[in-house]
Coordinates of C-alpha atoms and ligand atoms in Angstrom, one line a residue:
X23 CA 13.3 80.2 -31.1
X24 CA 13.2 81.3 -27.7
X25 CA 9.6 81.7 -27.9
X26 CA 9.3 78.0 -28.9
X27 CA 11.5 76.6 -26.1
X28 CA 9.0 78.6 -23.6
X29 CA 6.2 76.9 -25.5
X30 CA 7.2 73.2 -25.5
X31 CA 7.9 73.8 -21.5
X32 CA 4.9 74.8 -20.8
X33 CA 3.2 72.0 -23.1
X34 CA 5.3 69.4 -21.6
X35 CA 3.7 70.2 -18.7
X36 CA 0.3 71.2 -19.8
X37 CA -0.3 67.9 -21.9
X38 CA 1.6 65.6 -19.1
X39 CA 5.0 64.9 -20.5
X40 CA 7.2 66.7 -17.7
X41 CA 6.7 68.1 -14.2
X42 CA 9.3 70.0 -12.3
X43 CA 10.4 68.0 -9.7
X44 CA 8.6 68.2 -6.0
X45 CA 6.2 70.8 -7.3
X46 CA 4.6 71.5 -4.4
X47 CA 8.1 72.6 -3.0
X48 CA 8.8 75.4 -5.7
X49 CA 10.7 72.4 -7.4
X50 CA 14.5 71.1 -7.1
X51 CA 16.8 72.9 -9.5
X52 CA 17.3 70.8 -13.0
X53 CA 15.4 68.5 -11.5
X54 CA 12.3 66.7 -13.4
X55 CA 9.3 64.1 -13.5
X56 CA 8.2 62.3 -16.6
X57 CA 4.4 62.5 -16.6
X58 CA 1.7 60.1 -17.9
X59 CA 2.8 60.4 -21.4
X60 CA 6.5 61.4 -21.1
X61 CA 7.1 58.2 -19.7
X62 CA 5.5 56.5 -22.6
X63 CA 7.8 58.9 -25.1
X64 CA 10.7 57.7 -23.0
X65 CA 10.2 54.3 -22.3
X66 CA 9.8 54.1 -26.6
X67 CA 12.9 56.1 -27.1
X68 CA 14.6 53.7 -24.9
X69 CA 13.2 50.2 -26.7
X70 CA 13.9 51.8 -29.9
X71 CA 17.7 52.3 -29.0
X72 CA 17.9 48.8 -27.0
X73 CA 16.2 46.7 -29.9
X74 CA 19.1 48.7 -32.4
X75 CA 21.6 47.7 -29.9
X76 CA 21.0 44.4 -28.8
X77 CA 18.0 43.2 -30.7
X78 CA 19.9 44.0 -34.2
X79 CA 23.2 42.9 -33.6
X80 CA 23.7 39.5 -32.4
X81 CA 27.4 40.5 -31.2
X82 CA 25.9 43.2 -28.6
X83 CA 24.5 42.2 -25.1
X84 CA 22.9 44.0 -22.6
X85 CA 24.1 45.0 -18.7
X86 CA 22.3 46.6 -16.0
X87 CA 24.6 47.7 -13.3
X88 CA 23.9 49.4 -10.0
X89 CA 24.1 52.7 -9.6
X90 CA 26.5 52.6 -6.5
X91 CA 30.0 51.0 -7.3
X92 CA 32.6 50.3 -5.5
X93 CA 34.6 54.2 -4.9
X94 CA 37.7 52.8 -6.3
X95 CA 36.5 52.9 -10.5
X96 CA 36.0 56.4 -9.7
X97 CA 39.9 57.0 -8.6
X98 CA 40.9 54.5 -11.9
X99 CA 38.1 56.0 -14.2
X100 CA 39.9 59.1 -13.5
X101 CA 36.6 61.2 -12.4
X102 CA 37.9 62.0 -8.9
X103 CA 40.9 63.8 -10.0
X104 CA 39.6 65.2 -13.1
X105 CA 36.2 65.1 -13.6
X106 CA 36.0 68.7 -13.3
X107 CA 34.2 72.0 -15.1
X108 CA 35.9 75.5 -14.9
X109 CA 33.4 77.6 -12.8
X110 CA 33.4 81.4 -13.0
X111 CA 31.0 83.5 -10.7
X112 CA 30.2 87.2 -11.9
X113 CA 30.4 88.8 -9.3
X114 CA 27.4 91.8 -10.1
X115 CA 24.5 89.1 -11.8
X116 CA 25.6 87.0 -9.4
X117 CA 25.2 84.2 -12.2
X118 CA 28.0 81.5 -12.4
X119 CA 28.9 79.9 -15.3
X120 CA 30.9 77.5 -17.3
X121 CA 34.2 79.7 -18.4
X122 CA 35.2 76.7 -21.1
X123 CA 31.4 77.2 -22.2
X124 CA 31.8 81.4 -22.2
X125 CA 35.1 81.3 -24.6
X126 CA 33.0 78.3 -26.4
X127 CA 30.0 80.7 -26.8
X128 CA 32.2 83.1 -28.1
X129 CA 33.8 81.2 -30.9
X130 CA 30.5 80.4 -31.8
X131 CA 29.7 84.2 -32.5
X132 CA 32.9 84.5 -34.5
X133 CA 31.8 81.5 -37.1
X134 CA 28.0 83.5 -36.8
X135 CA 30.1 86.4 -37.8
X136 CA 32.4 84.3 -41.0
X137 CA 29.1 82.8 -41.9
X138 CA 27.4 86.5 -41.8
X139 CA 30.3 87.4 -44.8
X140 CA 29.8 84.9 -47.0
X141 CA 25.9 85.2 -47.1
X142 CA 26.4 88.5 -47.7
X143 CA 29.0 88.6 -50.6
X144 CA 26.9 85.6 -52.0
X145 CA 23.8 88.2 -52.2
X146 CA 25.9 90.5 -53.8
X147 CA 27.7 88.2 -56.4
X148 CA 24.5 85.8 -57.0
X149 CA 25.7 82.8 -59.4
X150 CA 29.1 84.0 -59.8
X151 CA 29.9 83.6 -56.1
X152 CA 32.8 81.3 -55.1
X153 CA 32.4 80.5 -51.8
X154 CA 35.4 78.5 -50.9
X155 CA 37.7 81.0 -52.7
X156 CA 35.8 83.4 -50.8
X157 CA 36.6 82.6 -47.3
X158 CA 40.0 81.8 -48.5
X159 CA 41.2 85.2 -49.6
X160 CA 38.8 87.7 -48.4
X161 CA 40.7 89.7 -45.4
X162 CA 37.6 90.2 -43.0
X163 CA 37.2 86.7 -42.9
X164 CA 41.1 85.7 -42.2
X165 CA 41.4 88.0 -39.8
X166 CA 38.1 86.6 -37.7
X167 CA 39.6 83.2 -38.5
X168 CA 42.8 84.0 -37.4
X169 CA 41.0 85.3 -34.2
X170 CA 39.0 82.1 -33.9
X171 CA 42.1 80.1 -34.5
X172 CA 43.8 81.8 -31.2
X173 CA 41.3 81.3 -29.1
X174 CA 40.3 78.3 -29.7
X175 CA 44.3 77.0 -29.2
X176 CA 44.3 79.4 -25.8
X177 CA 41.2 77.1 -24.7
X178 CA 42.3 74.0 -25.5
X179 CA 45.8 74.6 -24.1
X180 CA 44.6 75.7 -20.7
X181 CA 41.7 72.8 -20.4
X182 CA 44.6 70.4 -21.0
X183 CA 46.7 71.8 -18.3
X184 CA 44.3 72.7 -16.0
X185 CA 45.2 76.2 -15.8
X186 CA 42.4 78.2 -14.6
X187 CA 44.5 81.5 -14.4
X188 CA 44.9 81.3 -18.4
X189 CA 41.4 80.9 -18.8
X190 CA 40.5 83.8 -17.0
X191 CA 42.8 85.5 -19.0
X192 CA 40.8 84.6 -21.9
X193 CA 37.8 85.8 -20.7
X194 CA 39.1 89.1 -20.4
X195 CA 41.4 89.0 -23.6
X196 CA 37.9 88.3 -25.5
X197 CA 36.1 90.7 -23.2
X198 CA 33.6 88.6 -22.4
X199 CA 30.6 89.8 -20.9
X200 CA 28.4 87.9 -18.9
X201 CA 25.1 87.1 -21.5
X202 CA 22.6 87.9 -18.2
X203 CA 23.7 91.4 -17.5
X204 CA 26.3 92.6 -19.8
X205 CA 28.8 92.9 -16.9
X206 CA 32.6 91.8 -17.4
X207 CA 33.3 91.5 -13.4
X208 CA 34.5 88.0 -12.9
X209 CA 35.5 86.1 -10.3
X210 CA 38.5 84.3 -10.6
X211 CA 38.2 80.4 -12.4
X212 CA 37.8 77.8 -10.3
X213 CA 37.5 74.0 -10.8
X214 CA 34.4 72.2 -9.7
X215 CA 34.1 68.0 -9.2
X216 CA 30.6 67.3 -11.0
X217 CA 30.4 63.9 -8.8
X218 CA 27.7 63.6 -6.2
X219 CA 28.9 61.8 -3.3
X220 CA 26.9 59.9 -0.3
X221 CA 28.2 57.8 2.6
X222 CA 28.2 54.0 3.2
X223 CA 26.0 52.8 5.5
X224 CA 28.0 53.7 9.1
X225 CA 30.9 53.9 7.8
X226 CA 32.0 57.5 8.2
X227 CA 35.1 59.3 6.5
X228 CA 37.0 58.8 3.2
X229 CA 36.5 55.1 3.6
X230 CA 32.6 54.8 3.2
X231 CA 32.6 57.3 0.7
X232 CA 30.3 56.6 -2.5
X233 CA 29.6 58.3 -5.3
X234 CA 26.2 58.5 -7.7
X235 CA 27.6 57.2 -10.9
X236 CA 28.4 60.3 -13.3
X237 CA 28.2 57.9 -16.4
X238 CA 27.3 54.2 -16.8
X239 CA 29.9 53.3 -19.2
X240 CA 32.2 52.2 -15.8
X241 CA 30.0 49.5 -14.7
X242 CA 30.3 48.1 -18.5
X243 CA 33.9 48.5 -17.8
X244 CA 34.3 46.5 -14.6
X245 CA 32.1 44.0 -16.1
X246 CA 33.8 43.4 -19.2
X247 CA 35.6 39.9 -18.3
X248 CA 32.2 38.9 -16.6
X249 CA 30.1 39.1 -19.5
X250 CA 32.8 38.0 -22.1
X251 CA 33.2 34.8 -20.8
X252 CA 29.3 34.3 -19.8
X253 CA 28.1 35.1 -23.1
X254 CA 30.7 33.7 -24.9
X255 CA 31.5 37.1 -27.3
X256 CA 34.6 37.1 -29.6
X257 CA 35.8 40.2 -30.4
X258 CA 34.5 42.7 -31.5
X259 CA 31.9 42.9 -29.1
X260 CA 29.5 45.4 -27.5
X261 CA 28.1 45.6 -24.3
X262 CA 24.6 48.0 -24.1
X263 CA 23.0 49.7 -21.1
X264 CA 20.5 52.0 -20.3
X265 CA 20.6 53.6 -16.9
X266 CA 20.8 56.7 -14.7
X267 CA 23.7 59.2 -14.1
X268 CA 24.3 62.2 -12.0
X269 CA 26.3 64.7 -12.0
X270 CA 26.4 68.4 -10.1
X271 CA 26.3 70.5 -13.1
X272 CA 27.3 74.3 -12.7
X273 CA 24.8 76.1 -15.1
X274 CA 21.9 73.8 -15.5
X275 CA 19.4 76.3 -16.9
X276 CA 17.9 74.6 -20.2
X277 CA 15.2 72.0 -19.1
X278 CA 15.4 68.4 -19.7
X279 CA 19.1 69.3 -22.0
X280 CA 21.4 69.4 -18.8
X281 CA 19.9 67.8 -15.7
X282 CA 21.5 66.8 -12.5
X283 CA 19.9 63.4 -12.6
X284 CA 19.4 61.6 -16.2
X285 CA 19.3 58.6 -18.1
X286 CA 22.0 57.6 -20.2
X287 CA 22.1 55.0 -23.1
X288 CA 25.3 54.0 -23.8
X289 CA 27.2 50.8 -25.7
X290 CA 30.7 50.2 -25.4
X291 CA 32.2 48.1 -28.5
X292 CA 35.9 46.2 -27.7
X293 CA 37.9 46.1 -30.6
X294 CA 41.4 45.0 -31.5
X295 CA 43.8 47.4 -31.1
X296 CA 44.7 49.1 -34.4
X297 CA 40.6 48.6 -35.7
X298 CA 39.4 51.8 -33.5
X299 CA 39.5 53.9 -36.5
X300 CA 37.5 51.7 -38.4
X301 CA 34.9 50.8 -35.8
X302 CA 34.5 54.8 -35.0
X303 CA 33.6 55.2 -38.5
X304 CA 30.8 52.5 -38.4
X305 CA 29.6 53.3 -35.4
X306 CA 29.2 57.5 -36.6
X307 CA 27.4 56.2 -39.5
X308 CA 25.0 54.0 -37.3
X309 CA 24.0 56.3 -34.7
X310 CA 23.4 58.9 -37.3
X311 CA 21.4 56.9 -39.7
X312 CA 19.3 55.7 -36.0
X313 CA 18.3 59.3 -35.6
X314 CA 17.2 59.7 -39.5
X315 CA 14.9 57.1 -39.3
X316 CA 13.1 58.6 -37.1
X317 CA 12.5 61.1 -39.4
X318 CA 14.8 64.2 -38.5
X319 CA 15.3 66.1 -41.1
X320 CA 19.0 65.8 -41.9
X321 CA 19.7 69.5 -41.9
X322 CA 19.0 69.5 -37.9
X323 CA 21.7 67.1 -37.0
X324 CA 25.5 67.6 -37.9
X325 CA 28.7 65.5 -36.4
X326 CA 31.2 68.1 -34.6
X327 CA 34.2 67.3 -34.1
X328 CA 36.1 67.4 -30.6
X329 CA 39.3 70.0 -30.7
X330 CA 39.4 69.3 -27.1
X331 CA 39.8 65.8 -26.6
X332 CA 38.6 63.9 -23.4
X333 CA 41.8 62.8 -21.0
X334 CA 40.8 58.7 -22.3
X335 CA 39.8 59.5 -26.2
X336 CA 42.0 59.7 -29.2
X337 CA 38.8 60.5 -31.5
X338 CA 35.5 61.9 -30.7
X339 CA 32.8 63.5 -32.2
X340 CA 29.6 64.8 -31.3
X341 CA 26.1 64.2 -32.8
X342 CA 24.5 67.9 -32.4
X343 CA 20.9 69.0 -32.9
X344 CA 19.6 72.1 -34.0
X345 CA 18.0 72.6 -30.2
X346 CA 15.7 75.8 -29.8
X347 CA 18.5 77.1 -28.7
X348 CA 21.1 76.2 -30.9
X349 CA 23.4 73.5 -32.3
X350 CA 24.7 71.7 -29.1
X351 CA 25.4 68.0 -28.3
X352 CA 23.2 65.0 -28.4
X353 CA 25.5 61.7 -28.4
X354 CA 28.9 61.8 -28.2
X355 CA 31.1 58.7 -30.4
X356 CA 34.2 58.2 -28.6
X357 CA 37.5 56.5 -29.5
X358 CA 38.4 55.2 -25.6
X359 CA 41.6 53.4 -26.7
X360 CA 42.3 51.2 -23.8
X361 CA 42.5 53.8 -21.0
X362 CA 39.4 52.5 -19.0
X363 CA 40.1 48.8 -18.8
X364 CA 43.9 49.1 -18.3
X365 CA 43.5 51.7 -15.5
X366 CA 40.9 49.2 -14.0
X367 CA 43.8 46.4 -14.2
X368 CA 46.3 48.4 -12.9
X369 CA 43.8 49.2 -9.6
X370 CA 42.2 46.2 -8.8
X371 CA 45.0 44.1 -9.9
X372 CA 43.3 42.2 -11.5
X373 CA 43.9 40.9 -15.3
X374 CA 40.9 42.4 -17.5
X375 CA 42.8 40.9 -20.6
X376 CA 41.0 39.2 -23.5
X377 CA 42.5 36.0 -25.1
X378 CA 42.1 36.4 -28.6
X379 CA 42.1 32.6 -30.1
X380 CA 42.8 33.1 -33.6
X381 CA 46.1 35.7 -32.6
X382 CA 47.1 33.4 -29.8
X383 CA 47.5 36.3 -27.5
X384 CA 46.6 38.3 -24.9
X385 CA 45.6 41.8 -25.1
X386 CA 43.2 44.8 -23.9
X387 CA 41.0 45.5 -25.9
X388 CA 39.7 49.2 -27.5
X389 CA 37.0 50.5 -26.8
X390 CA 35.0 52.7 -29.5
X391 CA 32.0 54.2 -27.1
X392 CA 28.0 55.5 -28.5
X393 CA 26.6 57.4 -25.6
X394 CA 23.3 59.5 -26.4
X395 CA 21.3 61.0 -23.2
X396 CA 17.7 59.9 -23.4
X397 CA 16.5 63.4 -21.8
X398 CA 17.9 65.2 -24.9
X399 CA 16.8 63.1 -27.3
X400 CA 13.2 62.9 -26.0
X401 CA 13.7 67.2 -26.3
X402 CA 15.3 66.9 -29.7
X403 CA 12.4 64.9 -30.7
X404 CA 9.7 67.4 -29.0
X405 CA 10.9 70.5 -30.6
X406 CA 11.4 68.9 -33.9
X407 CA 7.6 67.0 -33.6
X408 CA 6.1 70.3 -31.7
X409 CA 4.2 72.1 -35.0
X410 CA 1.6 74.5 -35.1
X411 CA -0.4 74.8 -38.3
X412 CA -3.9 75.9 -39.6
X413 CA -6.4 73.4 -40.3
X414 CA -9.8 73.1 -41.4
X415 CA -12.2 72.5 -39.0
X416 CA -15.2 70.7 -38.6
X417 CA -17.3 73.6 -40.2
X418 CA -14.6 74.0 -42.6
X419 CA -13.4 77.6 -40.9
X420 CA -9.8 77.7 -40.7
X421 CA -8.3 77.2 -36.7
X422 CA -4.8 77.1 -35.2
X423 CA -3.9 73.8 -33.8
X424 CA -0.6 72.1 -31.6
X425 CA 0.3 68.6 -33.2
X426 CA 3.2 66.7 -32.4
X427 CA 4.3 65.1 -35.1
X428 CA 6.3 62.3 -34.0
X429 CA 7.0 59.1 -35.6
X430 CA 3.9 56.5 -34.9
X431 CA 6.4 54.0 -33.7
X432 CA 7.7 56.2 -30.4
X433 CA 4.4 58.5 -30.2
X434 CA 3.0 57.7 -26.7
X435 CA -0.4 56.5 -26.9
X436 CA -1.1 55.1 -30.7
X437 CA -4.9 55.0 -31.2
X438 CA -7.9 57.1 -29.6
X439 CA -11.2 55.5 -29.6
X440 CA -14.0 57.9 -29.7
X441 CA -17.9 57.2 -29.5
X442 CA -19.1 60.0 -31.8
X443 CA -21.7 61.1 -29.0
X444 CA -21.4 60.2 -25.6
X445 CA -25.1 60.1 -24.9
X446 CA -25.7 57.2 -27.2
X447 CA -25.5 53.8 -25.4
X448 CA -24.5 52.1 -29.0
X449 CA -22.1 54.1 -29.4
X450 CA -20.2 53.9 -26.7
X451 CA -20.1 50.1 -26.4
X452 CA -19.2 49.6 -29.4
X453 CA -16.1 51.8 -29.0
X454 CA -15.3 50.3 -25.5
X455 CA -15.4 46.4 -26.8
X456 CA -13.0 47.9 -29.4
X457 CA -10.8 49.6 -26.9
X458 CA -11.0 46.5 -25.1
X459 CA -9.4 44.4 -28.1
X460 CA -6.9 46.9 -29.1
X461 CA -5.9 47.6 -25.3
X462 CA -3.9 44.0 -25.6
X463 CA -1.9 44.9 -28.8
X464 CA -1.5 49.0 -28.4
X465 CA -1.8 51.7 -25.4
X466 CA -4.5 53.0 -26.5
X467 CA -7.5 55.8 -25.0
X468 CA -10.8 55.8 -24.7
X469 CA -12.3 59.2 -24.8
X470 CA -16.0 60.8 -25.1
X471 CA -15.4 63.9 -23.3
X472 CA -16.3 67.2 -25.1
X473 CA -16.9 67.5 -28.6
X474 CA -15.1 65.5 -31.2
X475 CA -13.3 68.3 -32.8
X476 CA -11.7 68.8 -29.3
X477 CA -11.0 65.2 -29.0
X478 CA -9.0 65.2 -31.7
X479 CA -6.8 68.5 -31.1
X480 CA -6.5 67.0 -27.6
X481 CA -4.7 63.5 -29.0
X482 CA -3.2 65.8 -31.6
X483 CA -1.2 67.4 -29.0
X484 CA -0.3 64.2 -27.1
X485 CA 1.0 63.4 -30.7
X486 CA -1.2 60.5 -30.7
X487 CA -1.0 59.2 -34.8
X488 CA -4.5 57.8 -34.8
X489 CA -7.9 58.3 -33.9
X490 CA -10.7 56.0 -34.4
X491 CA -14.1 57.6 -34.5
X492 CA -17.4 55.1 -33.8
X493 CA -20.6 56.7 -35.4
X494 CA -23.7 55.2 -36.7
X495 CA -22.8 53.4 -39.8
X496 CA -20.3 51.5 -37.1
X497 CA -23.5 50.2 -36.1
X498 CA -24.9 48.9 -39.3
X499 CA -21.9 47.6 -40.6
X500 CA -19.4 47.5 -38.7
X501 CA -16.8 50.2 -39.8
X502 CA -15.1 53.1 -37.7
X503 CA -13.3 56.2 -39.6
X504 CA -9.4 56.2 -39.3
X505 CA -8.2 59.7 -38.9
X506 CA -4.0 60.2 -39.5
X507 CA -2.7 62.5 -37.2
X508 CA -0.5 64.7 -40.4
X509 CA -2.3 64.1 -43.3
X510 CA -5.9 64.6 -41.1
X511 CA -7.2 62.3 -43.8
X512 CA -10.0 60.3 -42.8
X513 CA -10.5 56.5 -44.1
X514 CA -13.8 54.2 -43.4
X515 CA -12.4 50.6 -42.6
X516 CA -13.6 47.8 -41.0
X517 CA -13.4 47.6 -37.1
X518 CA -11.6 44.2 -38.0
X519 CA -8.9 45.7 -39.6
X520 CA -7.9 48.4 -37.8
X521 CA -5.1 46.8 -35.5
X522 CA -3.2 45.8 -38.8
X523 CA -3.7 49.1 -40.2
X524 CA -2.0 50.7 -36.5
X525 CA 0.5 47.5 -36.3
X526 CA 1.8 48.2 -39.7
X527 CA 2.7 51.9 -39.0
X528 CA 4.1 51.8 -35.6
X529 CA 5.7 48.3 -36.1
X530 CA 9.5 48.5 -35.2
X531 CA 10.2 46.3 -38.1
X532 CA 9.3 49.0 -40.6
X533 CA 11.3 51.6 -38.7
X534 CA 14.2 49.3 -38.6
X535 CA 13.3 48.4 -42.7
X536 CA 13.8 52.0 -43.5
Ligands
ATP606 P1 28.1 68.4 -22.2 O1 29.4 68.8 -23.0 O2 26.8 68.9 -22.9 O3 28.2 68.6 -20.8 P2 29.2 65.8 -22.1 O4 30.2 65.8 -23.3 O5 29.8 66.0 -20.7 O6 28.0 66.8 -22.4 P3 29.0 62.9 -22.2 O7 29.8 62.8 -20.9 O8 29.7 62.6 -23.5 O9 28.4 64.4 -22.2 O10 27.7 62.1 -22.0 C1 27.0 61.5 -23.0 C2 25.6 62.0 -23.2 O11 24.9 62.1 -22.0 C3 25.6 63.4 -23.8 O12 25.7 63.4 -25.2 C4 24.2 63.9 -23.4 O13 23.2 63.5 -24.3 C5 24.0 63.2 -22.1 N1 24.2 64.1 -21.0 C6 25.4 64.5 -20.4 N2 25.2 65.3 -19.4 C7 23.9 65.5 -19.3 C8 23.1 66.3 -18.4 N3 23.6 67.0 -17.4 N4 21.7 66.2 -18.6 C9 21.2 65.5 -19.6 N5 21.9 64.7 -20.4 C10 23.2 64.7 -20.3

């Protein structure tokens, strides 16, 4: 797997998806540029998720809130006095790391270890096998579960009361060793503010201080009165917004997955207090049934439930996907209760209270939260589209090509056109006043560079899901072959009805259908 997540770096920048940052500067640590077509992939991740947001759902609107906002949501949000990670240096790699994410890592290896048992015992008992009773009775696994079960309450105990002592204590207890070097030399745990913080124009000191905004969900927040009454939303309501966020993450070693700069997409629904429950229930179905559509296979994605709860959440639960690298987090669902909008009230004095006509009353509403990061879903998406398979080619020898296979509608370019020979005048007008018609409806390429079989594995690698091909029976009757980027089958049609052919398969309509 590690061998694949080297691949799709090095493809995302050999086939223009992703640059590291300032280049030319030995780049800017977890830093990144979307290329040519990673901003297509990206901007089509993002319509996707705005046009399920908004688009589907008449009681959802959209926001778009600065970046910068005023330093005092920060203080109320609760991110300046605890928006911290637990750092931990060793002090012979020199490598500093998470210590929550160590002892995380570690329980992990335990559950590897449970999980190692029962495959075994199944191998050995075949149709017999009992699993559940299994993991109930057998003493190897109640003694690594009892283990797990210690830990894991050690870890939560300490995150909630901020005691970095105990967690260094863990680390040792579990004689943790640094994954880098093997080393168990620590330093001892310290916390770390993830917020990036600038100045005010003149102003110097605590007064002009600003910070980059380490999630979006706070200008949603401030805004909620705003938008409520300009919109005219009963509740329950959602507000939706796509935007950047930054924070100064302490190990930020896995490409695109944690970056210091990043695009968040995240809707906040307001509910009436006592319907969280019931709204965080929808909204886990939703977001997972959004990502299925797409066609991820369901074994890659699995909800994980938070043990250690966020200081504003009393529910949440993670979306994970099976990353090159392992199960981790791609959205998080949050239950927000009303922490956010009565800490706001409470600040600005200011009443951020909804009149709810058919109770007669006033109250602050609950907020159920969907917050995926488009960065890891546009790498969730690559290593699950990234394929290499043997195909046929053109003299029917088998070759070795790269395809992404990802779904028409969010693939970045949709159609190639391609003039069978270059040196044919015929030819190549034909497919250019082609390309010209379809340019208004699709992004499309031209392309007559190089051979034809190279043309293709060149759009098969941009994942592009069709090419058109312009040869001479285009000229005598004016049909092109369709090739399909999976199924490499290859259809005559006429040039006429080639757009519905495309429109059909990328359309959002049939995504949305499914
Ligand atoms: P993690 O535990 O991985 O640090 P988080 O729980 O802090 O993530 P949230 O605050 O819930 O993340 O943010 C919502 C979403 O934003 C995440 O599910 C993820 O997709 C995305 N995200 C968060 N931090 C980063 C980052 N540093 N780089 C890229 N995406 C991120």
């Amino acid at each position: 797997m590690d061998d694949l997540f080297k691949k799709l770096v090095s493809h995302c920048k050999e086939y223009g998806f992703i640059y590291p940052s300032s280049e030319i500067y030995d780049g800017l640590s977890a830093v990144y540029d979307y290329a040519p077509n990673g901003v297509e992939l990206k901007n089509n991740i993002k319509t996707y998720w705005w046009k399920s947001m908004v688009q589907m759902h008449q009681h959802i609107v959209g926001l778009d809130a600065a970046i910068f906002m005023h330093p005092k949501t920060w203080k109320a949000s609760g991110h300046v006095d605890a928006f911290n990670d637990p750092l931990v240096d060793n002090k012979d790699s020199k490598k500093r790391y998470r210590a929550d994410q160590l002892i995380e890592n570690f329980l992990d290896k335990l559950d590897e270890k449970i999980n190692k048992e029962v495959e075994k015992a199944q191998k050995r008992f075949g149709n017999q096998f009992d699993e559940k009773l299994y993991r109930e009775t057998n003493p190897r696994i109640q003694e690594l579960k009892t283990k797990w079960i210690q830990v894991n309450d050690r870890l939560v105990k300490s995150m909630s009361e901020n005691d970095m002592a105990a967690l260094k204590q863990l680390i040792e207890d579990c004689e943790i060793a640094d994954p880098d070097s093997g080393s168990r030399n620590w330093t001892e745990v310290r916390q770390f503010n993830l917020m990036f913080n600038t100045q005010l124009g003149n102003i110097a000191g605590e007064e002009g201080k600003l910070y980059l905004r380490p999630e979006t969900a706070q200008g949603i927040f401030v805004n909620f009165l705003n938008v409520q009454k300009t919109s005219r939303l009963k509740i329950p309501f959602g507000i939706a917004q796509i935007g950047k966020a930054f924070r100064n993450e302490i190990v930020a070693r896995q490409f695109i997955f944690r970056m210091r700069e990043f695009e968040q997409m995240e809707m906040q629904f307001f509910v009436k207090p006592g319907e969280e429950m019931q709204w965080y229930a929808y909204w886990k179905s939703k977001r997972m049934a959004w990502h299925l559509a797409l066609g991820t296979p369901a074994h890659k994605l699995k909800f994980h439930d938070h043990e250690n709860l966020a200081h504003y959440a009393n529910a949440a639960v993670d979306i994970q996907y099976d990353f090159p690298f392992g199960f981790k987090e791609l959205e998080g669902i949050h239950s927000r209760t009303d922490f956010d909008l009565k800490s706001h009230q409470e600040l600005s004095g200011k009443k951020l209270q909804y009149f709810d006509s058919e109770l007669n009353e006033n109250y602050i509403p609950y907020v159920v939260e969907t917050s995926i990061g488009c960065d890891r879903m546009f790498l969730a998406l690559l290593s699950n589209a990234y394929t290499e398979e043997s195909v046929p080619d053109s003299e029917g020898e088998a070759s070795t090509r790269v395809v992404l296979k990802l779904h028409p509608a969010i693939a970045p370019v949709k159609c190639a056109i391609l003039p069978l020979l270059k040196n044919k005048p015929e030819l190549v007008d034909k497919a250019k006043r082609i390309f010209d018609d379809l340019k208004f409806t699709f992004l499309c390429q031209y392309d007559d560079k190089d051979a034809i079989g190279r043309r293709y594995r060149r759009q098969d690698a941009i994942g592009t899901p069709f090419c058109i091909t312009v040869d001479f029976e285009s000229l005598e009757n004016d049909t092109v072959t369709i090739r399909e980027r999976d199924s490499l089958k290859q259809e005559r049609v006429s040039i006429a009805a080639i757009e519905k052919i495309i429109g059909d398969k990328i359309s959002w309509k049939t995504l949305f259908e499914n």
